Amino acid sequence: MADIASLGDLRGKRVLVRSDLNVPLDGLTITDDGRIKASLPTIQALRQAGARVVVMAHLGRPKGAPDPAFSLKPVASRLGELLGIDVAFARDTVGDSARTVVAGLDDGQVALLENVRFNAGETSKDDQERGKFADQLAQLGDAFVSDGFGVVHRKQASVYDIATRLPSAMGQLVATEIGVLKQLTEDPERPYVVVLGGSKVSDKLAVIDNLIEKADRLLIGGGMVFTFLAAQGYSVGTSLLEADQVQTCRDYLARAQDKGVELLLPTDITVAPEFNADAPASVVAASRIPADQMGLDIGPDSALAFAEAIRSAKTVFWNGPMGVFEFPSFAAGTKQVAQALTEVSGLSVVGGGDSAAAVRQLGFADEQFGHISTGGGASLEYLEGKRLPGIDVLS
Ligand code: ADP
Ligand code: MG
């Protein structure tokens, strides 16, 4: 798909870039600038090409009108620090301030527009309302670059409609993410191991559904384990259980067997009497969880077995912590799975917001993994086999 080179000579051209700068804020302080850093390569490449870069982004969920609590102003300052230049900040999205700031840009300079979600047109379900906002945005640029991977699954004005109005291309961040997702779904090197965890089966049903067709082994951990154990007829004590999904899990177990896919469930579970960091932990067989205990991590035997399956793979996709990693007593399973991913001689991919947070919190460096996905929702939708409107519109 078309990268920024396909836009031709960008010298002196105004290029609108949709980035994902939706960072966590504590008041005016950015508590994690990972997303800003991830957006730098495309912005730098455009600057080097002599473009006048106009960055569009959203922050949080304002209700379609200006709200100072969701201003991107602090992000403009941090972006400037990271780029080592002044980043001009427009106090509106398509108004006088935006027009003035963009008109004042020189080649290689960068501006950031105020939160696009301050305009109701951004997220409107009404094509005309969205289109009207996209028309106004399009007047601020000569070309569009889509680089906000976290939003490419959304049909929104600054993601989708704008691309139907200007010559458009994919930024480096989006290109990398899509490249990795293609490797995971089109022709993965085998053995291909998929590790799924996290809190709820219902969040991941569609992913299981699609990847059960593609993986050689599916490892299940985290809170969703208990619905699978219930599907096998075991009682799960006070563990997280989605009773309405038991039959679905039973169907998955049967389908895996039909397809010759190995579906690996934990054989032991670390349990505690309550959901608490200091609750006393003990290890029990997965088939014998006491009625008054809840499973908060996969057990040590299971962690070992999972780690071995992962290390012997050529492609691994992991989404969802194996346990309540936020509590140190229940982080061991997640840590061993993460460690095993770092030892894979092939492609290892971590997807999901909490999974990415977990590997960082447990002391791993991003470079130890083949890829850590920045967009939870977008990657999951792709892996579910859904089309991403913000990508489709570029081709
Ligand atoms: P991701 O954001 O990576 O997709 P999820 O949002 O699906 O992951 O799940 C992350 C959450 O799952 C974590 O907060 C973790 O504490 C929780 N979790 C994992 N195992 C369990 C368990 N056994 N019981 C309850 N919660 C769990
Ligand atoms: Mg999550």
Short mmCIF file of C-alpha atoms and ligand atoms in Angstrom, two decimals:
data_model
loop_
_atom_site.label_atom_id
_atom_site.label_comp_id
_atom_site.label_asym_id
_atom_site.label_seq_id
_atom_site.Cartn_x
_atom_site.Cartn_y
_atom_site.Cartn_z
CA MET A 1 0.00 0.00 0.00
CA ALA A 2 1.04 3.54 -0.73
CA ASP A 3 3.63 5.06 1.58
CA ILE A 4 4.52 8.75 1.81
CA ALA A 5 6.90 8.52 -1.17
CA SER A 6 3.82 7.94 -3.35
CA LEU A 7 2.70 11.49 -2.58
CA GLY A 8 5.50 12.86 -4.76
CA ASP A 9 7.56 15.95 -3.98
CA LEU A 10 6.29 17.28 -0.66
CA ARG A 11 8.48 20.36 -0.47
CA GLY A 12 6.30 23.30 0.56
CA LYS A 13 3.18 21.14 0.68
CA ARG A 14 0.88 21.12 3.69
CA VAL A 15 0.52 17.54 4.86
CA LEU A 16 -2.21 16.60 7.34
CA VAL A 17 -1.11 13.67 9.50
CA ARG A 18 -3.55 11.75 11.67
CA SER A 19 -1.56 10.52 14.65
CA ASP A 20 -2.59 8.69 17.80
CA LEU A 21 -1.55 11.05 20.59
CA ASN A 22 -4.16 9.84 23.06
CA VAL A 23 -1.81 9.79 26.06
CA PRO A 24 -2.76 9.35 29.71
CA LEU A 25 -2.81 12.70 31.53
CA ASP A 26 -2.73 13.52 35.21
CA GLY A 27 -3.95 17.11 35.15
CA LEU A 28 -1.54 18.74 32.69
CA THR A 29 1.16 16.10 33.16
CA ILE A 30 1.63 13.36 30.57
CA THR A 31 2.19 10.16 32.54
CA ASP A 32 3.27 8.02 29.54
CA ASP A 33 4.47 9.63 26.30
CA GLY A 34 4.87 6.29 24.43
CA ARG A 35 2.29 7.20 21.80
CA ILE A 36 3.91 10.57 21.10
CA LYS A 37 7.27 8.87 20.64
CA ALA A 38 5.73 6.25 18.35
CA SER A 39 4.40 9.01 16.09
CA LEU A 40 7.79 10.72 15.62
CA PRO A 41 9.25 8.72 12.69
CA THR A 42 6.50 9.70 10.25
CA ILE A 43 6.51 13.33 11.35
CA GLN A 44 10.31 13.44 10.99
CA ALA A 45 10.18 11.81 7.56
CA LEU A 46 7.68 14.43 6.40
CA ARG A 47 9.80 17.26 7.80
CA GLN A 48 12.84 15.90 6.02
CA ALA A 49 10.84 15.82 2.80
CA GLY A 50 10.23 19.56 3.27
CA ALA A 51 6.55 19.27 4.09
CA ARG A 52 4.63 21.66 6.33
CA VAL A 53 3.28 19.16 8.82
CA VAL A 54 -0.18 19.60 10.33
CA VAL A 55 -0.87 16.96 12.97
CA MET A 56 -4.45 15.96 13.83
CA ALA A 57 -5.22 13.89 16.92
CA HIS A 58 -7.78 13.25 19.62
CA LEU A 59 -7.53 13.03 23.37
CA GLY A 60 -10.03 11.17 25.52
CA ARG A 61 -13.75 11.34 24.88
CA PRO A 62 -14.97 14.95 24.93
CA LYS A 63 -18.60 15.29 23.92
CA GLY A 64 -18.20 16.90 20.49
CA ALA A 65 -17.50 20.37 21.93
CA PRO A 66 -14.42 22.15 23.33
CA ASP A 67 -13.55 20.99 26.85
CA PRO A 68 -10.32 22.27 28.45
CA ALA A 69 -9.86 18.98 30.34
CA PHE A 70 -9.20 17.29 26.98
CA SER A 71 -6.98 19.94 25.36
CA LEU A 72 -3.99 18.72 23.37
CA LYS A 73 -1.94 21.73 24.46
CA PRO A 74 0.32 19.72 26.83
CA VAL A 75 0.85 17.22 24.02
CA ALA A 76 2.02 20.00 21.67
CA SER A 77 4.70 20.98 24.20
CA ARG A 78 5.90 17.41 24.66
CA LEU A 79 5.89 16.79 20.91
CA GLY A 80 8.02 19.92 20.50
CA GLU A 81 10.47 18.74 23.16
CA LEU A 82 10.82 15.34 21.52
CA LEU A 83 11.30 16.84 18.05
CA GLY A 84 13.61 19.53 19.39
CA ILE A 85 11.62 22.31 17.68
CA ASP A 86 8.69 24.58 18.46
CA VAL A 87 5.39 22.97 17.59
CA ALA A 88 2.72 25.57 16.81
CA PHE A 89 -0.53 24.79 18.59
CA ALA A 90 -3.89 25.72 17.08
CA ARG A 91 -6.50 26.51 19.73
CA ASP A 92 -9.26 25.14 17.52
CA THR A 93 -9.61 22.40 14.91
CA VAL A 94 -10.72 24.19 11.73
CA GLY A 95 -11.32 27.77 12.89
CA ASP A 96 -9.36 31.03 12.72
CA SER A 97 -6.56 29.78 14.95
CA ALA A 98 -6.03 26.63 12.85
CA ARG A 99 -6.03 28.61 9.58
CA THR A 100 -3.58 31.18 10.93
CA VAL A 101 -1.23 28.61 12.42
CA VAL A 102 -1.16 26.50 9.24
CA ALA A 103 -0.65 29.56 7.02
CA GLY A 104 2.32 30.52 9.20
CA LEU A 105 4.19 27.22 8.73
CA ASP A 106 7.47 27.08 6.87
CA ASP A 107 8.86 23.99 5.12
CA GLY A 108 9.81 21.39 7.75
CA GLN A 109 7.79 23.02 10.51
CA VAL A 110 5.08 21.31 12.54
CA ALA A 111 1.70 22.35 13.91
CA LEU A 112 -0.77 20.44 16.06
CA LEU A 113 -4.50 21.14 15.80
CA GLU A 114 -6.68 21.10 18.92
CA ASN A 115 -8.49 17.83 19.76
CA VAL A 116 -10.48 16.81 16.66
CA ARG A 117 -13.18 15.41 18.94
CA PHE A 118 -14.00 18.99 20.00
CA ASN A 119 -15.98 18.95 16.74
CA ALA A 120 -19.10 16.77 16.73
CA GLY A 121 -18.45 15.93 13.07
CA GLU A 122 -15.39 13.85 13.95
CA THR A 123 -17.20 10.83 15.37
CA SER A 124 -20.68 11.45 13.96
CA LYS A 125 -22.54 8.44 12.56
CA ASP A 126 -24.09 10.80 10.03
CA ASP A 127 -22.04 10.71 6.81
CA GLN A 128 -22.94 14.30 5.93
CA GLU A 129 -22.03 15.74 9.31
CA ARG A 130 -18.71 13.86 9.25
CA GLY A 131 -18.15 14.85 5.64
CA LYS A 132 -18.66 18.53 6.42
CA PHE A 133 -15.95 18.43 9.08
CA ALA A 134 -13.67 16.46 6.76
CA ASP A 135 -14.17 19.15 4.07
CA GLN A 136 -13.05 21.81 6.54
CA LEU A 137 -10.02 19.76 7.60
CA ALA A 138 -9.13 19.09 3.97
CA GLN A 139 -8.82 22.84 3.36
CA LEU A 140 -5.86 22.87 5.77
CA GLY A 141 -3.79 20.40 3.74
CA ASP A 142 -2.64 19.35 0.29
CA ALA A 143 -2.19 15.67 1.23
CA PHE A 144 -3.12 13.27 4.02
CA VAL A 145 -1.04 10.69 5.87
CA SER A 146 -2.76 8.11 8.07
CA ASP A 147 -0.54 7.20 11.02
CA GLY A 148 -2.91 6.80 13.97
CA PHE A 149 -3.02 3.02 14.20
CA GLY A 150 -5.15 3.17 17.36
CA VAL A 151 -8.02 4.69 15.35
CA VAL A 152 -7.86 3.03 11.91
CA HIS A 153 -10.77 0.76 12.85
CA ARG A 154 -12.95 3.87 13.21
CA LYS A 155 -14.92 5.49 10.41
CA GLN A 156 -14.21 9.02 11.60
CA ALA A 157 -13.67 12.32 9.78
CA SER A 158 -9.92 12.70 10.43
CA VAL A 159 -9.29 8.99 9.82
CA TYR A 160 -11.60 7.94 7.01
CA ASP A 161 -13.49 10.77 5.29
CA ILE A 162 -10.42 12.98 4.91
CA ALA A 163 -8.74 10.26 2.84
CA THR A 164 -11.52 10.47 0.25
CA ARG A 165 -10.78 14.17 -0.20
CA LEU A 166 -6.98 14.40 -0.46
CA PRO A 167 -4.14 12.37 -2.00
CA SER A 168 -3.48 9.92 0.82
CA ALA A 169 -0.80 7.56 2.08
CA MET A 170 0.05 5.34 5.00
CA GLY A 171 2.48 6.50 7.67
CA GLN A 172 5.31 4.34 8.99
CA LEU A 173 3.60 3.36 12.23
CA VAL A 174 0.48 2.12 10.46
CA ALA A 175 2.55 0.39 7.76
CA THR A 176 4.57 -1.50 10.40
CA GLU A 177 1.47 -2.57 12.34
CA ILE A 178 -0.35 -3.75 9.24
CA GLY A 179 2.76 -5.60 8.04
CA VAL A 180 2.98 -7.51 11.32
CA LEU A 181 -0.74 -8.29 11.38
CA LYS A 182 -0.50 -9.62 7.83
CA GLN A 183 2.33 -11.93 8.88
CA LEU A 184 0.15 -13.20 11.72
CA THR A 185 -2.83 -13.93 9.53
CA GLU A 186 -1.74 -14.62 5.97
CA ASP A 187 1.23 -16.94 5.98
CA PRO A 188 2.73 -17.30 9.46
CA GLU A 189 5.91 -19.29 9.80
CA ARG A 190 5.10 -22.50 11.69
CA PRO A 191 4.71 -23.68 14.34
CA TYR A 192 2.38 -20.77 15.06
CA VAL A 193 1.39 -20.37 18.71
CA VAL A 194 -1.35 -18.00 19.87
CA VAL A 195 -1.52 -17.17 23.58
CA LEU A 196 -4.72 -15.58 24.85
CA GLY A 197 -5.54 -14.35 28.32
CA GLY A 198 -6.97 -11.27 29.95
CA SER A 199 -10.13 -10.90 31.87
CA LYS A 200 -13.04 -11.89 29.69
CA VAL A 201 -13.71 -14.60 27.10
CA SER A 202 -16.49 -12.48 25.65
CA ASP A 203 -13.93 -9.77 24.68
CA LYS A 204 -11.87 -12.27 22.74
CA LEU A 205 -14.45 -14.64 21.24
CA ALA A 206 -14.11 -13.34 17.71
CA VAL A 207 -10.30 -13.53 17.90
CA ILE A 208 -10.39 -17.11 19.14
CA ASP A 209 -12.89 -17.87 16.41
CA ASN A 210 -10.66 -16.57 13.64
CA LEU A 211 -7.27 -17.73 14.95
CA ILE A 212 -8.40 -21.25 15.79
CA GLU A 213 -8.34 -21.74 12.01
CA LYS A 214 -4.79 -20.47 11.66
CA ALA A 215 -2.74 -21.41 14.72
CA ASP A 216 -1.05 -24.75 15.41
CA ARG A 217 -1.44 -24.29 19.15
CA LEU A 218 -3.76 -22.09 21.16
CA LEU A 219 -2.74 -21.45 24.77
CA ILE A 220 -5.43 -20.10 27.08
CA GLY A 221 -4.69 -18.33 30.36
CA GLY A 222 -6.03 -15.40 32.40
CA GLY A 223 -9.56 -14.96 33.60
CA MET A 224 -11.04 -16.65 30.53
CA VAL A 225 -9.56 -19.98 31.60
CA PHE A 226 -12.36 -20.61 34.04
CA THR A 227 -15.10 -20.53 31.47
CA PHE A 228 -13.09 -23.13 29.51
CA LEU A 229 -12.58 -25.24 32.65
CA ALA A 230 -16.32 -25.04 33.33
CA ALA A 231 -16.86 -26.19 29.74
CA GLN A 232 -14.84 -29.28 30.62
CA GLY A 233 -17.13 -29.90 33.55
CA TYR A 234 -14.92 -28.63 36.38
CA SER A 235 -16.09 -26.34 39.14
CA VAL A 236 -14.09 -23.13 39.36
CA GLY A 237 -14.79 -21.87 42.88
CA THR A 238 -15.26 -18.10 42.99
CA SER A 239 -13.12 -17.50 39.87
CA LEU A 240 -14.25 -15.24 37.06
CA LEU A 241 -16.85 -17.21 35.11
CA GLU A 242 -19.01 -16.21 32.18
CA ALA A 243 -21.80 -18.75 32.47
CA ASP A 244 -23.41 -17.66 29.21
CA GLN A 245 -20.19 -18.49 27.29
CA VAL A 246 -19.67 -22.02 28.60
CA GLN A 247 -21.35 -23.58 25.57
CA THR A 248 -19.30 -21.40 23.19
CA CYS A 249 -16.10 -22.57 24.90
CA ARG A 250 -17.29 -26.17 24.60
CA ASP A 251 -17.75 -25.59 20.86
CA TYR A 252 -14.22 -24.16 20.59
CA LEU A 253 -12.77 -27.21 22.35
CA ALA A 254 -14.57 -29.45 19.85
CA ARG A 255 -13.57 -27.33 16.86
CA ALA A 256 -9.92 -27.30 17.91
CA GLN A 257 -10.00 -31.07 18.06
CA ASP A 258 -11.62 -31.29 14.61
CA LYS A 259 -9.01 -28.99 13.10
CA GLY A 260 -6.09 -30.72 14.78
CA VAL A 261 -5.26 -27.52 16.65
CA GLU A 262 -3.84 -28.14 20.08
CA LEU A 263 -5.79 -26.11 22.64
CA LEU A 264 -3.68 -25.98 25.77
CA LEU A 265 -5.38 -25.14 29.07
CA PRO A 266 -3.53 -24.77 32.38
CA THR A 267 -3.29 -27.93 34.48
CA ASP A 268 -2.67 -26.03 37.70
CA ILE A 269 -3.94 -22.70 39.00
CA THR A 270 -2.69 -20.25 41.60
CA VAL A 271 -5.66 -19.44 43.79
CA ALA A 272 -6.49 -17.18 46.73
CA PRO A 273 -9.53 -16.72 48.96
CA GLU A 274 -10.16 -13.18 47.65
CA PHE A 275 -9.25 -10.63 44.99
CA ASN A 276 -6.55 -8.86 46.91
CA ALA A 277 -2.82 -8.20 46.50
CA ASP A 278 -2.07 -9.63 49.94
CA ALA A 279 -4.39 -12.63 49.78
CA PRO A 280 -2.53 -15.87 50.63
CA ALA A 281 -1.74 -17.75 47.39
CA SER A 282 -1.73 -21.51 46.94
CA VAL A 283 -1.48 -23.82 43.95
CA VAL A 284 -4.17 -26.37 43.10
CA ALA A 285 -4.94 -28.69 40.19
CA ALA A 286 -7.10 -26.97 37.58
CA SER A 287 -9.63 -29.78 38.02
CA ARG A 288 -9.82 -29.25 41.79
CA ILE A 289 -10.36 -25.58 42.53
CA PRO A 290 -11.87 -25.35 46.05
CA ALA A 291 -15.33 -23.80 46.26
CA ASP A 292 -14.11 -20.87 48.38
CA GLN A 293 -11.05 -19.98 46.26
CA MET A 294 -10.58 -17.93 43.09
CA GLY A 295 -8.01 -18.48 40.39
CA LEU A 296 -5.77 -15.45 39.97
CA ASP A 297 -2.91 -16.87 37.87
CA ILE A 298 -1.94 -19.97 35.94
CA GLY A 299 0.08 -22.33 38.15
CA PRO A 300 3.85 -23.03 37.91
CA ASP A 301 3.51 -26.31 35.94
CA SER A 302 1.27 -24.61 33.42
CA ALA A 303 3.60 -21.62 33.12
CA LEU A 304 6.45 -24.02 32.37
CA ALA A 305 4.41 -25.89 29.75
CA PHE A 306 3.23 -22.64 28.14
CA ALA A 307 6.79 -21.27 28.08
CA GLU A 308 8.04 -24.41 26.37
CA ALA A 309 5.31 -24.31 23.72
CA ILE A 310 6.10 -20.65 23.07
CA ARG A 311 9.87 -21.10 22.82
CA SER A 312 9.51 -23.84 20.23
CA ALA A 313 7.34 -21.65 17.97
CA LYS A 314 8.41 -19.68 14.90
CA THR A 315 5.51 -17.23 15.20
CA VAL A 316 3.84 -16.16 18.44
CA PHE A 317 0.98 -13.78 19.04
CA TRP A 318 0.15 -13.01 22.64
CA ASN A 319 -2.80 -11.00 23.90
CA GLY A 320 -4.01 -10.86 27.48
CA PRO A 321 -2.14 -11.36 30.79
CA MET A 322 -2.08 -14.89 32.24
CA GLY A 323 -3.15 -13.66 35.67
CA VAL A 324 -3.74 -10.58 37.78
CA PHE A 325 -0.22 -9.32 37.08
CA GLU A 326 -1.00 -6.07 38.89
CA PHE A 327 -0.61 -8.07 42.15
CA PRO A 328 3.02 -9.32 42.46
CA SER A 329 1.91 -12.66 43.98
CA PHE A 330 -0.09 -13.40 40.83
CA ALA A 331 2.29 -12.08 38.16
CA ALA A 332 4.50 -15.17 37.75
CA GLY A 333 2.54 -16.77 34.89
CA THR A 334 2.49 -13.55 32.88
CA LYS A 335 6.18 -13.02 33.55
CA GLN A 336 7.16 -16.50 32.37
CA VAL A 337 5.09 -16.19 29.23
CA ALA A 338 6.68 -12.79 28.51
CA GLN A 339 10.14 -14.23 29.15
CA ALA A 340 9.47 -17.11 26.75
CA LEU A 341 8.36 -14.65 24.05
CA THR A 342 11.72 -12.89 24.33
CA GLU A 343 13.42 -16.23 23.57
CA VAL A 344 11.48 -16.99 20.38
CA SER A 345 13.65 -17.34 17.28
CA GLY A 346 11.06 -15.95 14.94
CA LEU A 347 8.33 -13.35 15.14
CA SER A 348 6.98 -12.56 18.63
CA VAL A 349 4.14 -10.08 18.92
CA VAL A 350 2.51 -8.61 22.01
CA GLY A 351 -0.92 -7.02 21.46
CA GLY A 352 -3.36 -5.37 23.84
CA GLY A 353 -3.11 -2.38 26.15
CA ASP A 354 -2.84 -4.31 29.40
CA SER A 355 -0.47 -6.89 27.94
CA ALA A 356 1.88 -4.15 26.73
CA ALA A 357 1.65 -2.46 30.13
CA ALA A 358 2.32 -5.81 31.82
CA VAL A 359 5.56 -6.55 29.96
CA ARG A 360 6.86 -3.06 30.71
CA GLN A 361 5.80 -3.21 34.35
CA LEU A 362 7.49 -6.61 34.72
CA GLY A 363 10.77 -5.08 33.61
CA PHE A 364 11.03 -6.16 29.97
CA ALA A 365 12.21 -3.76 27.27
CA ASP A 366 10.23 -3.23 24.07
CA GLU A 367 13.26 -4.32 22.02
CA GLN A 368 13.08 -7.83 23.49
CA PHE A 369 9.95 -8.50 21.47
CA GLY A 370 9.52 -8.63 17.72
CA HIS A 371 6.70 -6.14 17.94
CA ILE A 372 4.48 -4.55 20.58
CA SER A 373 1.28 -3.33 19.04
CA THR A 374 0.17 0.20 19.89
CA GLY A 375 -3.48 -0.19 18.99
CA GLY A 376 -5.41 -2.72 21.05
CA GLY A 377 -8.83 -2.38 19.41
CA ALA A 378 -7.53 -2.04 15.86
CA SER A 379 -5.24 -5.11 16.11
CA LEU A 380 -7.98 -7.22 17.64
CA GLU A 381 -10.47 -6.25 14.95
CA TYR A 382 -7.93 -7.12 12.26
CA LEU A 383 -7.24 -10.48 13.92
CA GLU A 384 -10.97 -11.09 14.12
CA GLY A 385 -10.91 -10.90 10.33
CA LYS A 386 -12.73 -7.56 10.16
CA ARG A 387 -11.90 -4.86 7.63
CA LEU A 388 -10.36 -1.64 8.96
CA PRO A 389 -12.11 1.33 7.29
CA GLY A 390 -9.13 3.66 7.81
CA ILE A 391 -6.91 1.20 5.92
CA ASP A 392 -9.34 0.18 3.19
CA VAL A 393 -9.93 3.82 2.27
CA LEU A 394 -6.22 4.26 1.43
CA SER A 395 -6.19 1.67 -1.33
P1 ADP B 1 -5.46 -6.60 27.04
O1 ADP B 1 -5.72 -5.15 27.38
O2 ADP B 1 -3.99 -6.90 26.94
O3 ADP B 1 -6.23 -7.03 25.82
P2 ADP B 1 -7.45 -7.52 28.89
O4 ADP B 1 -7.99 -6.13 28.99
O5 ADP B 1 -8.29 -8.52 28.18
O6 ADP B 1 -5.98 -7.50 28.26
O7 ADP B 1 -7.23 -8.13 30.35
C1 ADP B 1 -6.34 -7.57 31.27
C2 ADP B 1 -6.81 -7.81 32.69
O8 ADP B 1 -7.11 -9.18 32.91
C3 ADP B 1 -5.76 -7.45 33.70
O9 ADP B 1 -6.15 -6.28 34.37
C4 ADP B 1 -5.70 -8.67 34.64
O10 ADP B 1 -5.66 -8.32 35.99
C5 ADP B 1 -6.98 -9.39 34.29
N1 ADP B 1 -6.91 -10.83 34.64
C6 ADP B 1 -6.04 -11.74 34.21
N2 ADP B 1 -6.22 -12.93 34.79
C7 ADP B 1 -7.28 -12.78 35.63
C8 ADP B 1 -7.96 -13.66 36.54
N3 ADP B 1 -7.58 -14.91 36.70
N4 ADP B 1 -9.00 -13.14 37.23
C9 ADP B 1 -9.36 -11.85 37.09
N5 ADP B 1 -8.76 -10.98 36.25
C10 ADP B 1 -7.72 -11.44 35.53
MG MG B 2 -7.40 -4.21 28.34
#
